[in-house]
Amino acid sequence: MNKSIPLFIITGGPGVGKTTIIEELKRRNYNCINEVARDIIKEQAKSNGEALPWADKEKFTLLMLKRSIENYIENKDNSFITFFDRGIPDTLAYTELIKLQPSAQLTKAVKMYRYNPIVFVLPPWKEIYQTDSERKQTYQEATDTYEAITNTYNNCDYQLIEVPKLDAKKRVDYILSIIENRQFT
């Protein structure tokens, strides 16, 4: 694996502050890719579509994979650091969590589209967890998601670095210090 790949994933269960961190990174002028699942849920809800995690999970998973691959391809040749709010392995973790057989396309995509081997994972954080129109999971389901994600990334040969429970600016400082100290820039 090439450690100079400037594509970094920020992941974890729902409601742990990923989007807030992405927004802080954007404020600091980093290239950031939003979470595809949340966008899909908004689009499907608006169009009365069925590709939703509480309706047709298989269609939802296929859309997540398609969008994640598109985002990867659009950014794979970047020479500058890019942060992804979740990556292709998150789709694999989701299929395992809902006990859906991963498609051959998904298995191939996880192997083919590699991000930086360092992945930043945010642990469950009950004090900040909230549900909303796109996030309907209970806190226990969010914790289960975290477990599935960490297992999947470990099984896909990524090195997980847990981001401490701090305010968003300090979390971003921590992430950037890891990148700078490991000379990925």
XYZ file of C-alpha atoms in Angstrom:
185
model
C 0.000 0.000 0.000
C 1.200 3.451 -0.896
C 1.272 5.655 2.189
C 1.356 8.777 0.017
C -2.264 8.370 -1.106
C -3.799 11.677 0.007
C -7.353 10.287 0.286
C -8.326 9.997 3.943
C -11.498 8.481 5.371
C -13.243 9.750 8.473
C -15.662 7.097 9.680
C -17.567 5.755 12.660
C -21.136 5.038 13.609
C -23.868 7.608 13.095
C -24.064 10.683 15.299
C -20.426 10.831 16.399
C -19.445 14.142 14.794
C -18.130 13.134 11.356
C -20.085 15.791 9.477
C -19.058 18.468 11.984
C -15.408 17.520 11.461
C -15.842 17.596 7.685
C -17.383 21.074 7.951
C -14.423 22.267 10.070
C -11.988 20.812 7.521
C -13.845 22.665 4.750
C -13.518 25.895 6.768
C -9.781 25.223 6.761
C -9.864 24.906 2.964
C -9.414 21.141 2.717
C -11.117 19.233 -0.063
C -13.914 17.180 1.527
C -16.441 14.706 0.186
C -19.796 14.526 1.958
C -21.373 11.292 3.138
C -23.249 9.649 0.261
C -25.797 7.833 2.457
C -27.265 11.036 3.889
C -27.561 12.577 0.398
C -29.262 9.433 -0.921
C -31.742 9.417 1.955
C -32.631 13.071 1.327
C -33.058 12.471 -2.423
C -35.114 9.300 -1.971
C -37.359 10.890 0.658
C -37.954 13.910 -1.591
C -38.832 11.736 -4.613
C -40.780 9.116 -2.616
C -38.128 6.580 -3.634
C -37.690 3.169 -2.055
C -33.865 3.084 -1.871
C -33.869 3.809 1.861
C -32.328 1.906 4.764
C -35.798 1.344 6.247
C -37.387 0.361 2.919
C -35.280 -1.327 0.212
C -31.892 -1.874 1.870
C -30.432 -3.610 -1.165
C -31.202 -0.693 -3.511
C -29.898 1.704 -0.871
C -26.646 -0.272 -0.638
C -26.211 -0.334 -4.422
C -26.713 3.435 -4.609
C -24.193 3.973 -1.786
C -21.627 1.862 -3.611
C -22.220 3.593 -6.947
C -21.878 7.083 -5.439
C -18.863 6.128 -3.332
C -17.051 4.767 -6.391
C -17.911 7.914 -8.365
C -16.535 10.092 -5.555
C -13.378 8.013 -5.358
C -12.771 8.146 -9.122
C -13.372 11.903 -9.209
C -10.699 12.412 -6.540
C -8.215 9.542 -7.023
C -5.665 11.615 -8.916
C -5.611 14.467 -6.412
C -2.169 15.517 -5.297
C -3.708 17.341 -2.338
C -5.293 15.925 0.805
C -8.947 14.966 0.451
C -11.183 13.832 3.301
C -14.135 11.486 2.758
C -17.057 11.319 5.172
C -17.078 7.506 4.952
C -15.557 5.380 2.202
C -16.346 2.317 0.115
C -15.537 -0.081 3.001
C -18.382 1.550 4.968
C -20.797 0.083 2.414
C -19.287 -3.347 3.041
C -19.681 -2.827 6.801
C -23.309 -1.842 6.262
C -24.051 -4.999 4.250
C -22.543 -7.098 7.007
C -24.497 -5.198 9.664
C -27.833 -5.805 7.916
C -26.849 -9.377 7.031
C -26.990 -8.784 3.291
C -24.637 -10.835 1.126
C -22.029 -8.411 -0.310
C -22.151 -8.289 -4.085
C -19.123 -9.270 -6.154
C -19.006 -5.647 -7.321
C -18.756 -4.416 -3.717
C -16.057 -6.934 -2.785
C -14.071 -5.984 -5.886
C -14.504 -2.241 -5.249
C -13.164 -2.512 -1.692
C -9.996 -4.160 -3.015
C -9.631 -1.992 -6.108
C -10.290 1.511 -4.776
C -7.814 1.982 -1.937
C -7.630 5.056 0.250
C -4.750 6.074 2.490
C -4.041 3.139 4.832
C -4.651 5.440 7.832
C -8.380 5.738 8.590
C -9.731 8.064 11.255
C -12.541 6.481 13.261
C -14.802 8.283 15.703
C -16.046 6.201 18.639
C -19.643 6.176 19.895
C -20.378 9.261 21.982
C -23.685 9.097 23.818
C -23.552 12.716 25.017
C -23.710 14.117 21.480
C -25.823 11.417 19.813
C -29.088 12.652 18.253
C -31.547 11.265 15.741
C -33.038 13.271 12.876
C -34.978 12.702 9.644
C -32.045 10.836 8.039
C -30.581 9.252 11.190
C -33.170 7.014 12.806
C -30.925 4.465 14.526
C -31.002 3.994 18.280
C -27.784 4.625 20.190
C -27.293 0.845 20.469
C -27.635 0.507 16.674
C -25.074 3.316 16.306
C -22.696 1.396 18.583
C -23.274 -1.799 16.584
C -22.504 0.154 13.410
C -19.234 1.356 14.915
C -18.275 -2.248 15.717
C -19.103 -3.398 12.171
C -17.107 -0.516 10.696
C -14.010 -1.133 12.811
C -14.100 -4.860 12.045
C -14.494 -4.221 8.315
C -11.686 -1.676 8.069
C -9.367 -3.926 10.084
C -10.246 -6.872 7.808
C -9.536 -4.696 4.756
C -6.003 -3.934 6.034
C -6.510 -0.326 7.059
C -4.925 1.109 10.203
C -7.596 2.704 12.378
C -6.739 5.738 14.443
C -9.401 6.587 16.998
C -10.115 10.304 17.210
C -10.553 11.453 20.826
C -13.844 12.894 22.076
C -12.983 16.590 21.888
C -14.612 19.637 20.336
C -14.547 19.731 16.534
C -11.599 22.115 16.206
C -9.431 19.991 18.513
C -10.479 16.818 16.706
C -9.436 18.360 13.396
C -6.148 19.529 14.932
C -5.571 15.947 16.108
C -6.307 14.476 12.651
C -4.051 16.978 10.906
C -1.236 16.390 13.408
C -1.352 12.648 12.670
C -1.129 13.340 8.944
C 1.716 15.843 9.378
C 3.655 13.609 11.819
C 3.466 10.679 9.413
C 4.534 12.902 6.517
C 1.579 12.200 4.252
C 1.484 15.749 2.950
